[in-house]
Amino acid sequence: MLSAKNILETSPIVAVITVENAKDALPLAKALVEGGVNALEITLRTKEALKAIDLISKNIDDCIVGVGTVLCEEDLLNSIEHGAKFAISPGFTPSLLKKAKDLNFALIPGVATASEILTAMQYGYKEFKLFPATVVGGVKMLKSLNAPFKNIKFCPTGGINEENFLEFLELENVLSVGGSWVADKELIRKKDFSQIREIAKRSILKIKQI
Ligand code: 3PG
């Protein structure tokens, strides 16, 4: 079982993916992995999402597929059943935190305040999604949080894009960033997987150059 830290350290970019049609799941995952992005978060925002997780988990090597937009325990359990290896939520409830810990399953809960971090720490959490990252303070907020929360790490998500993602990755308390810019909905709709691969590749190259 991978830990949240393992997952965020595996890929500096977590692709936030919304799959309208499960038929797109495999070519999309393949393009992202070929581009160097191998942590894939399939959001539970469409009826095809669980099928997409299932397909990717069974057919694509060299990637870790997880689930996003987890809002309750039922979402978590359904996703695990369909092969998700990690889960990300926009926020949390104590029961969601407790359930993931009881299952020893890697949940990366969303937080937006210091008090939320303190609350989730009580349940043993040390890695969080800062959400919506650019709205709640972005780079300045993360720098401020690093002072009191030295052992806490983040995957900022929400408003991260090809222009600003490096500023986040350079921060001491950021393990990886999440974003949909590497899995653009319009490109998926057009089935332009080669362009998706190029954006992923270009983004990973930028990281290697810093
Ligand atoms: C989300 O869960 O929707 C993520 O925050 C993605 O945000 P983005 O589309 O701004 O990358």
Short mmCIF file of N, CA and C in Angstrom, two decimals, residues 23-163:
data_model
loop_
_atom_site.label_atom_id
_atom_site.label_comp_id
_atom_site.label_asym_id
_atom_site.label_seq_id
_atom_site.Cartn_x
_atom_site.Cartn_y
_atom_site.Cartn_z
N LYS A 23 -14.03 5.57 -22.96
CA LYS A 23 -13.20 5.15 -24.09
C LYS A 23 -11.93 6.01 -24.21
N ASP A 24 -11.97 7.21 -23.67
CA ASP A 24 -10.80 8.09 -23.75
C ASP A 24 -9.76 7.76 -22.68
N ALA A 25 -10.16 6.97 -21.68
CA ALA A 25 -9.30 6.79 -20.50
C ALA A 25 -7.93 6.22 -20.85
N LEU A 26 -7.90 5.16 -21.66
CA LEU A 26 -6.60 4.52 -21.92
C LEU A 26 -5.68 5.37 -22.81
N PRO A 27 -6.16 5.90 -23.96
CA PRO A 27 -5.25 6.75 -24.73
C PRO A 27 -4.79 7.98 -23.96
N LEU A 28 -5.66 8.50 -23.12
CA LEU A 28 -5.30 9.68 -22.33
C LEU A 28 -4.22 9.33 -21.30
N ALA A 29 -4.44 8.24 -20.58
CA ALA A 29 -3.45 7.83 -19.57
C ALA A 29 -2.11 7.52 -20.23
N LYS A 30 -2.18 6.85 -21.38
CA LYS A 30 -0.95 6.49 -22.10
C LYS A 30 -0.18 7.77 -22.50
N ALA A 31 -0.92 8.75 -23.02
CA ALA A 31 -0.28 10.00 -23.45
C ALA A 31 0.39 10.70 -22.26
N LEU A 32 -0.28 10.73 -21.12
CA LEU A 32 0.28 11.40 -19.95
C LEU A 32 1.53 10.67 -19.45
N VAL A 33 1.45 9.35 -19.41
CA VAL A 33 2.61 8.57 -18.94
C VAL A 33 3.78 8.75 -19.91
N GLU A 34 3.49 8.73 -21.20
CA GLU A 34 4.57 8.95 -22.18
C GLU A 34 5.16 10.35 -22.04
N GLY A 35 4.33 11.29 -21.62
CA GLY A 35 4.82 12.65 -21.40
C GLY A 35 5.53 12.82 -20.07
N GLY A 36 5.52 11.80 -19.22
CA GLY A 36 6.25 11.84 -17.96
C GLY A 36 5.40 12.14 -16.73
N VAL A 37 4.09 12.25 -16.93
CA VAL A 37 3.20 12.50 -15.78
C VAL A 37 2.59 11.16 -15.39
N ASN A 38 2.94 10.66 -14.21
CA ASN A 38 2.41 9.33 -13.90
C ASN A 38 1.62 9.20 -12.61
N ALA A 39 1.13 10.32 -12.11
CA ALA A 39 0.11 10.25 -11.06
C ALA A 39 -1.16 10.85 -11.65
N LEU A 40 -2.18 10.03 -11.76
CA LEU A 40 -3.40 10.45 -12.45
C LEU A 40 -4.57 10.45 -11.47
N GLU A 41 -5.20 11.59 -11.35
CA GLU A 41 -6.37 11.72 -10.47
C GLU A 41 -7.61 11.82 -11.34
N ILE A 42 -8.43 10.79 -11.28
CA ILE A 42 -9.68 10.81 -12.06
C ILE A 42 -10.78 11.38 -11.16
N THR A 43 -11.33 12.51 -11.54
CA THR A 43 -12.33 13.14 -10.66
C THR A 43 -13.68 12.42 -10.78
N LEU A 44 -14.34 12.34 -9.66
CA LEU A 44 -15.67 11.70 -9.64
C LEU A 44 -16.73 12.72 -10.03
N ARG A 45 -16.57 13.26 -11.23
CA ARG A 45 -17.52 14.29 -11.66
C ARG A 45 -18.35 13.84 -12.84
N THR A 46 -18.08 12.64 -13.31
CA THR A 46 -18.86 12.11 -14.43
C THR A 46 -19.25 10.67 -14.10
N LYS A 47 -20.24 10.18 -14.81
CA LYS A 47 -20.68 8.80 -14.53
C LYS A 47 -19.67 7.78 -15.06
N GLU A 48 -18.74 8.20 -15.90
CA GLU A 48 -17.75 7.28 -16.46
C GLU A 48 -16.49 7.19 -15.60
N ALA A 49 -16.42 7.98 -14.55
CA ALA A 49 -15.16 8.09 -13.80
C ALA A 49 -14.68 6.75 -13.22
N LEU A 50 -15.59 6.01 -12.60
CA LEU A 50 -15.17 4.75 -11.96
C LEU A 50 -14.70 3.73 -13.00
N LYS A 51 -15.39 3.73 -14.14
CA LYS A 51 -14.99 2.83 -15.22
C LYS A 51 -13.58 3.20 -15.72
N ALA A 52 -13.34 4.50 -15.82
CA ALA A 52 -12.02 4.97 -16.27
C ALA A 52 -10.93 4.52 -15.28
N ILE A 53 -11.20 4.62 -14.00
CA ILE A 53 -10.22 4.19 -12.98
C ILE A 53 -9.94 2.70 -13.14
N ASP A 54 -11.01 1.96 -13.31
CA ASP A 54 -10.90 0.52 -13.49
C ASP A 54 -10.02 0.17 -14.69
N LEU A 55 -10.29 0.81 -15.82
CA LEU A 55 -9.55 0.54 -17.06
C LEU A 55 -8.07 0.89 -16.90
N ILE A 56 -7.81 2.06 -16.35
CA ILE A 56 -6.41 2.50 -16.22
C ILE A 56 -5.66 1.59 -15.24
N SER A 57 -6.32 1.27 -14.13
CA SER A 57 -5.61 0.46 -13.12
C SER A 57 -5.27 -0.94 -13.67
N LYS A 58 -6.09 -1.44 -14.59
CA LYS A 58 -5.83 -2.79 -15.12
C LYS A 58 -4.92 -2.80 -16.34
N ASN A 59 -4.83 -1.66 -17.04
CA ASN A 59 -4.16 -1.71 -18.33
C ASN A 59 -2.92 -0.84 -18.51
N ILE A 60 -2.73 0.12 -17.65
CA ILE A 60 -1.58 1.03 -17.87
C ILE A 60 -0.55 0.83 -16.76
N ASP A 61 0.65 0.42 -17.20
CA ASP A 61 1.75 0.28 -16.24
C ASP A 61 2.40 1.64 -16.04
N ASP A 62 3.31 1.70 -15.13
CA ASP A 62 4.10 2.91 -14.89
C ASP A 62 3.24 4.12 -14.52
N CYS A 63 2.08 3.89 -13.97
CA CYS A 63 1.34 5.04 -13.46
C CYS A 63 0.57 4.64 -12.22
N ILE A 64 0.28 5.64 -11.42
CA ILE A 64 -0.56 5.40 -10.24
C ILE A 64 -1.86 6.12 -10.50
N VAL A 65 -2.94 5.37 -10.48
CA VAL A 65 -4.23 6.01 -10.72
C VAL A 65 -4.97 6.17 -9.39
N GLY A 66 -5.50 7.37 -9.22
CA GLY A 66 -6.25 7.65 -8.01
C GLY A 66 -7.56 8.32 -8.36
N VAL A 67 -8.27 8.70 -7.33
CA VAL A 67 -9.58 9.30 -7.52
C VAL A 67 -9.61 10.69 -6.89
N GLY A 68 -10.32 11.60 -7.55
CA GLY A 68 -10.47 12.95 -7.00
C GLY A 68 -11.93 13.28 -6.79
N THR A 69 -12.16 14.44 -6.18
CA THR A 69 -13.53 14.88 -5.88
C THR A 69 -14.24 13.85 -4.99
N VAL A 70 -13.48 13.27 -4.07
CA VAL A 70 -14.08 12.34 -3.09
C VAL A 70 -14.76 13.19 -2.02
N LEU A 71 -16.06 13.00 -1.89
CA LEU A 71 -16.83 13.86 -0.97
C LEU A 71 -17.30 13.12 0.28
N CYS A 72 -17.31 11.78 0.21
CA CYS A 72 -17.84 11.03 1.34
C CYS A 72 -17.22 9.63 1.36
N GLU A 73 -17.54 8.88 2.40
CA GLU A 73 -16.96 7.55 2.55
C GLU A 73 -17.37 6.61 1.41
N GLU A 74 -18.60 6.78 0.96
CA GLU A 74 -19.08 5.92 -0.12
C GLU A 74 -18.24 6.12 -1.40
N ASP A 75 -17.92 7.37 -1.70
CA ASP A 75 -17.06 7.66 -2.87
C ASP A 75 -15.72 6.94 -2.71
N LEU A 76 -15.20 6.99 -1.49
CA LEU A 76 -13.90 6.37 -1.23
C LEU A 76 -13.97 4.86 -1.45
N LEU A 77 -14.98 4.24 -0.88
CA LEU A 77 -15.11 2.78 -0.98
C LEU A 77 -15.34 2.33 -2.42
N ASN A 78 -16.21 3.05 -3.15
CA ASN A 78 -16.46 2.70 -4.55
C ASN A 78 -15.19 2.79 -5.38
N SER A 79 -14.41 3.83 -5.12
CA SER A 79 -13.20 4.05 -5.92
C SER A 79 -12.16 2.97 -5.63
N ILE A 80 -12.03 2.59 -4.36
CA ILE A 80 -11.07 1.54 -4.00
C ILE A 80 -11.47 0.24 -4.71
N GLU A 81 -12.76 -0.02 -4.71
CA GLU A 81 -13.27 -1.23 -5.38
C GLU A 81 -12.94 -1.23 -6.88
N HIS A 82 -12.85 -0.03 -7.47
CA HIS A 82 -12.56 0.07 -8.90
C HIS A 82 -11.07 0.26 -9.18
N GLY A 83 -10.24 0.10 -8.18
CA GLY A 83 -8.79 0.08 -8.44
C GLY A 83 -8.03 1.35 -8.11
N ALA A 84 -8.68 2.34 -7.49
CA ALA A 84 -7.95 3.56 -7.13
C ALA A 84 -6.88 3.25 -6.09
N LYS A 85 -5.70 3.87 -6.27
CA LYS A 85 -4.59 3.63 -5.34
C LYS A 85 -4.40 4.79 -4.36
N PHE A 86 -5.07 5.90 -4.64
CA PHE A 86 -5.04 7.03 -3.70
C PHE A 86 -6.31 7.84 -3.93
N ALA A 87 -6.59 8.71 -2.98
CA ALA A 87 -7.79 9.54 -3.11
C ALA A 87 -7.47 10.97 -2.70
N ILE A 88 -8.10 11.90 -3.39
CA ILE A 88 -7.93 13.32 -3.08
C ILE A 88 -9.33 13.91 -2.90
N SER A 89 -9.47 14.72 -1.85
CA SER A 89 -10.77 15.34 -1.61
C SER A 89 -10.60 16.86 -1.56
N PRO A 90 -11.63 17.60 -1.96
CA PRO A 90 -11.50 19.07 -1.95
C PRO A 90 -11.46 19.65 -0.53
N GLY A 91 -12.05 18.92 0.41
CA GLY A 91 -12.04 19.28 1.82
C GLY A 91 -12.12 17.97 2.58
N PHE A 92 -12.60 17.99 3.82
CA PHE A 92 -12.73 16.71 4.52
C PHE A 92 -13.84 16.78 5.56
N THR A 93 -14.28 15.60 5.94
CA THR A 93 -15.11 15.48 7.15
C THR A 93 -14.32 14.55 8.07
N PRO A 94 -14.53 14.66 9.38
CA PRO A 94 -13.82 13.75 10.28
C PRO A 94 -14.07 12.29 9.91
N SER A 95 -15.28 11.96 9.47
CA SER A 95 -15.54 10.54 9.18
C SER A 95 -14.78 10.08 7.94
N LEU A 96 -14.59 10.96 6.98
CA LEU A 96 -13.79 10.58 5.80
C LEU A 96 -12.33 10.34 6.21
N LEU A 97 -11.80 11.24 7.02
CA LEU A 97 -10.41 11.09 7.50
C LEU A 97 -10.25 9.77 8.24
N LYS A 98 -11.22 9.47 9.08
CA LYS A 98 -11.14 8.28 9.92
C LYS A 98 -11.25 7.02 9.06
N LYS A 99 -12.16 7.05 8.10
CA LYS A 99 -12.37 5.87 7.25
C LYS A 99 -11.08 5.53 6.49
N ALA A 100 -10.45 6.54 5.88
CA ALA A 100 -9.24 6.27 5.10
C ALA A 100 -8.13 5.73 6.01
N LYS A 101 -8.03 6.28 7.22
CA LYS A 101 -7.00 5.77 8.16
C LYS A 101 -7.33 4.33 8.56
N ASP A 102 -8.59 4.05 8.83
CA ASP A 102 -8.97 2.67 9.22
C ASP A 102 -8.61 1.69 8.11
N LEU A 103 -8.75 2.13 6.85
CA LEU A 103 -8.45 1.26 5.71
C LEU A 103 -6.97 1.29 5.34
N ASN A 104 -6.21 2.13 6.01
CA ASN A 104 -4.80 2.35 5.68
C ASN A 104 -4.65 2.74 4.21
N PHE A 105 -5.58 3.61 3.76
CA PHE A 105 -5.61 4.01 2.37
C PHE A 105 -5.12 5.46 2.24
N ALA A 106 -4.34 5.72 1.17
CA ALA A 106 -3.73 7.04 1.00
C ALA A 106 -4.77 8.09 0.59
N LEU A 107 -5.19 8.88 1.54
CA LEU A 107 -6.09 10.00 1.27
C LEU A 107 -5.31 11.29 1.43
N ILE A 108 -5.43 12.16 0.44
CA ILE A 108 -4.82 13.49 0.53
C ILE A 108 -5.97 14.48 0.66
N PRO A 109 -6.26 14.89 1.89
CA PRO A 109 -7.44 15.74 2.10
C PRO A 109 -7.16 17.19 1.70
N GLY A 110 -8.20 17.84 1.22
CA GLY A 110 -8.09 19.25 0.89
C GLY A 110 -8.20 20.11 2.13
N VAL A 111 -7.35 21.15 2.18
CA VAL A 111 -7.43 22.13 3.28
C VAL A 111 -7.29 23.53 2.70
N ALA A 112 -7.81 24.51 3.44
CA ALA A 112 -7.67 25.90 3.00
C ALA A 112 -7.30 26.82 4.16
N THR A 113 -7.20 26.24 5.37
CA THR A 113 -6.88 27.08 6.54
C THR A 113 -5.96 26.31 7.51
N ALA A 114 -5.32 27.08 8.39
CA ALA A 114 -4.45 26.49 9.41
C ALA A 114 -5.25 25.60 10.35
N SER A 115 -6.46 26.02 10.66
CA SER A 115 -7.29 25.21 11.59
C SER A 115 -7.65 23.87 10.98
N GLU A 116 -7.89 23.86 9.68
CA GLU A 116 -8.19 22.58 9.02
C GLU A 116 -6.97 21.65 9.06
N ILE A 117 -5.80 22.23 8.89
CA ILE A 117 -4.57 21.41 8.97
C ILE A 117 -4.47 20.81 10.37
N LEU A 118 -4.68 21.65 11.39
CA LEU A 118 -4.59 21.17 12.78
C LEU A 118 -5.59 20.05 13.04
N THR A 119 -6.80 20.23 12.52
CA THR A 119 -7.83 19.21 12.74
C THR A 119 -7.42 17.88 12.10
N ALA A 120 -6.97 17.95 10.84
CA ALA A 120 -6.60 16.71 10.14
C ALA A 120 -5.34 16.08 10.75
N MET A 121 -4.46 16.92 11.29
CA MET A 121 -3.26 16.38 11.95
C MET A 121 -3.64 15.48 13.13
N GLN A 122 -4.76 15.82 13.77
CA GLN A 122 -5.20 14.99 14.90
C GLN A 122 -5.50 13.56 14.48
N TYR A 123 -5.80 13.40 13.19
CA TYR A 123 -6.10 12.06 12.66
C TYR A 123 -4.85 11.43 12.03
N GLY A 124 -3.73 12.11 12.13
CA GLY A 124 -2.47 11.53 11.62
C GLY A 124 -2.09 11.96 10.21
N TYR A 125 -2.76 12.99 9.67
CA TYR A 125 -2.46 13.41 8.29
C TYR A 125 -1.33 14.43 8.26
N LYS A 126 -0.46 14.26 7.26
CA LYS A 126 0.68 15.19 7.13
C LYS A 126 0.82 15.75 5.72
N GLU A 127 0.08 15.17 4.77
CA GLU A 127 0.13 15.65 3.39
C GLU A 127 -1.28 16.10 2.99
N PHE A 128 -1.33 17.28 2.40
CA PHE A 128 -2.63 17.87 2.06
C PHE A 128 -2.65 18.45 0.66
N LYS A 129 -3.87 18.51 0.12
CA LYS A 129 -4.10 19.30 -1.09
C LYS A 129 -4.46 20.70 -0.59
N LEU A 130 -3.75 21.73 -1.04
CA LEU A 130 -4.20 23.09 -0.71
C LEU A 130 -5.18 23.47 -1.80
N PHE A 131 -6.41 23.75 -1.43
CA PHE A 131 -7.46 23.97 -2.43
C PHE A 131 -8.43 25.06 -2.00
N PRO A 132 -8.85 25.90 -2.92
CA PRO A 132 -8.32 26.13 -4.27
C PRO A 132 -7.07 27.01 -4.16
N ALA A 133 -5.94 26.46 -4.52
CA ALA A 133 -4.63 27.01 -4.15
C ALA A 133 -4.45 28.50 -4.49
N THR A 134 -4.76 28.88 -5.71
CA THR A 134 -4.47 30.27 -6.08
C THR A 134 -5.49 31.24 -5.46
N VAL A 135 -6.64 30.72 -5.09
CA VAL A 135 -7.68 31.58 -4.49
C VAL A 135 -7.39 31.84 -3.01
N VAL A 136 -6.90 30.81 -2.31
CA VAL A 136 -6.71 30.96 -0.86
C VAL A 136 -5.35 31.55 -0.48
N GLY A 137 -4.57 31.96 -1.47
CA GLY A 137 -3.33 32.64 -1.13
C GLY A 137 -2.09 32.16 -1.87
N GLY A 138 -2.21 31.05 -2.57
CA GLY A 138 -1.13 30.59 -3.45
C GLY A 138 0.23 30.48 -2.78
N VAL A 139 1.24 30.96 -3.49
CA VAL A 139 2.63 30.84 -3.02
C VAL A 139 2.82 31.51 -1.66
N LYS A 140 2.23 32.70 -1.48
CA LYS A 140 2.40 33.43 -0.20
C LYS A 140 1.81 32.63 0.95
N MET A 141 0.67 32.05 0.71
CA MET A 141 0.01 31.26 1.76
C MET A 141 0.88 30.05 2.13
N LEU A 142 1.40 29.37 1.12
CA LEU A 142 2.23 28.18 1.40
C LEU A 142 3.49 28.56 2.16
N LYS A 143 4.08 29.70 1.80
CA LYS A 143 5.29 30.15 2.53
C LYS A 143 4.91 30.45 3.98
N SER A 144 3.77 31.07 4.19
CA SER A 144 3.34 31.40 5.56
C SER A 144 3.05 30.14 6.36
N LEU A 145 2.45 29.15 5.70
CA LEU A 145 2.12 27.91 6.42
C LEU A 145 3.37 27.12 6.80
N ASN A 146 4.44 27.33 6.04
CA ASN A 146 5.66 26.56 6.31
C ASN A 146 6.29 26.91 7.66
N ALA A 147 6.04 28.11 8.14
CA ALA A 147 6.65 28.51 9.42
C ALA A 147 6.09 27.68 10.58
N PRO A 148 4.78 27.66 10.80
CA PRO A 148 4.29 26.85 11.93
C PRO A 148 4.20 25.36 11.64
N PHE A 149 4.08 24.99 10.36
CA PHE A 149 3.85 23.57 10.02
C PHE A 149 5.05 23.00 9.27
N LYS A 150 6.15 22.86 9.96
CA LYS A 150 7.41 22.43 9.33
C LYS A 150 7.34 21.04 8.70
N ASN A 151 6.55 20.16 9.31
CA ASN A 151 6.53 18.78 8.79
C ASN A 151 5.35 18.49 7.86
N ILE A 152 4.66 19.53 7.49
CA ILE A 152 3.47 19.33 6.66
C ILE A 152 3.80 19.66 5.20
N LYS A 153 3.34 18.78 4.29
CA LYS A 153 3.63 18.98 2.86
C LYS A 153 2.33 19.11 2.08
N PHE A 154 2.45 19.77 0.94
CA PHE A 154 1.24 20.09 0.17
C PHE A 154 1.34 19.69 -1.30
N CYS A 155 0.16 19.50 -1.85
CA CYS A 155 -0.01 19.40 -3.29
C CYS A 155 -1.03 20.49 -3.65
N PRO A 156 -0.54 21.72 -3.92
CA PRO A 156 -1.48 22.78 -4.25
C PRO A 156 -2.22 22.47 -5.55
N THR A 157 -3.49 22.74 -5.55
CA THR A 157 -4.34 22.43 -6.71
C THR A 157 -5.44 23.46 -6.81
N GLY A 158 -5.79 23.80 -8.03
CA GLY A 158 -6.84 24.81 -8.24
C GLY A 158 -6.18 26.10 -8.72
N GLY A 159 -6.27 26.33 -10.02
CA GLY A 159 -5.66 27.53 -10.59
C GLY A 159 -4.19 27.36 -10.96
N ILE A 160 -3.67 26.14 -10.85
CA ILE A 160 -2.27 25.90 -11.22
C ILE A 160 -2.24 25.63 -12.74
N ASN A 161 -1.26 26.21 -13.40
CA ASN A 161 -1.19 26.03 -14.85
C ASN A 161 0.26 26.03 -15.32
N GLU A 162 0.43 25.92 -16.63
CA GLU A 162 1.78 25.80 -17.18
C GLU A 162 2.63 27.05 -16.89
N GLU A 163 1.97 28.17 -16.71
CA GLU A 163 2.71 29.42 -16.46
C GLU A 163 3.17 29.54 -15.00
#
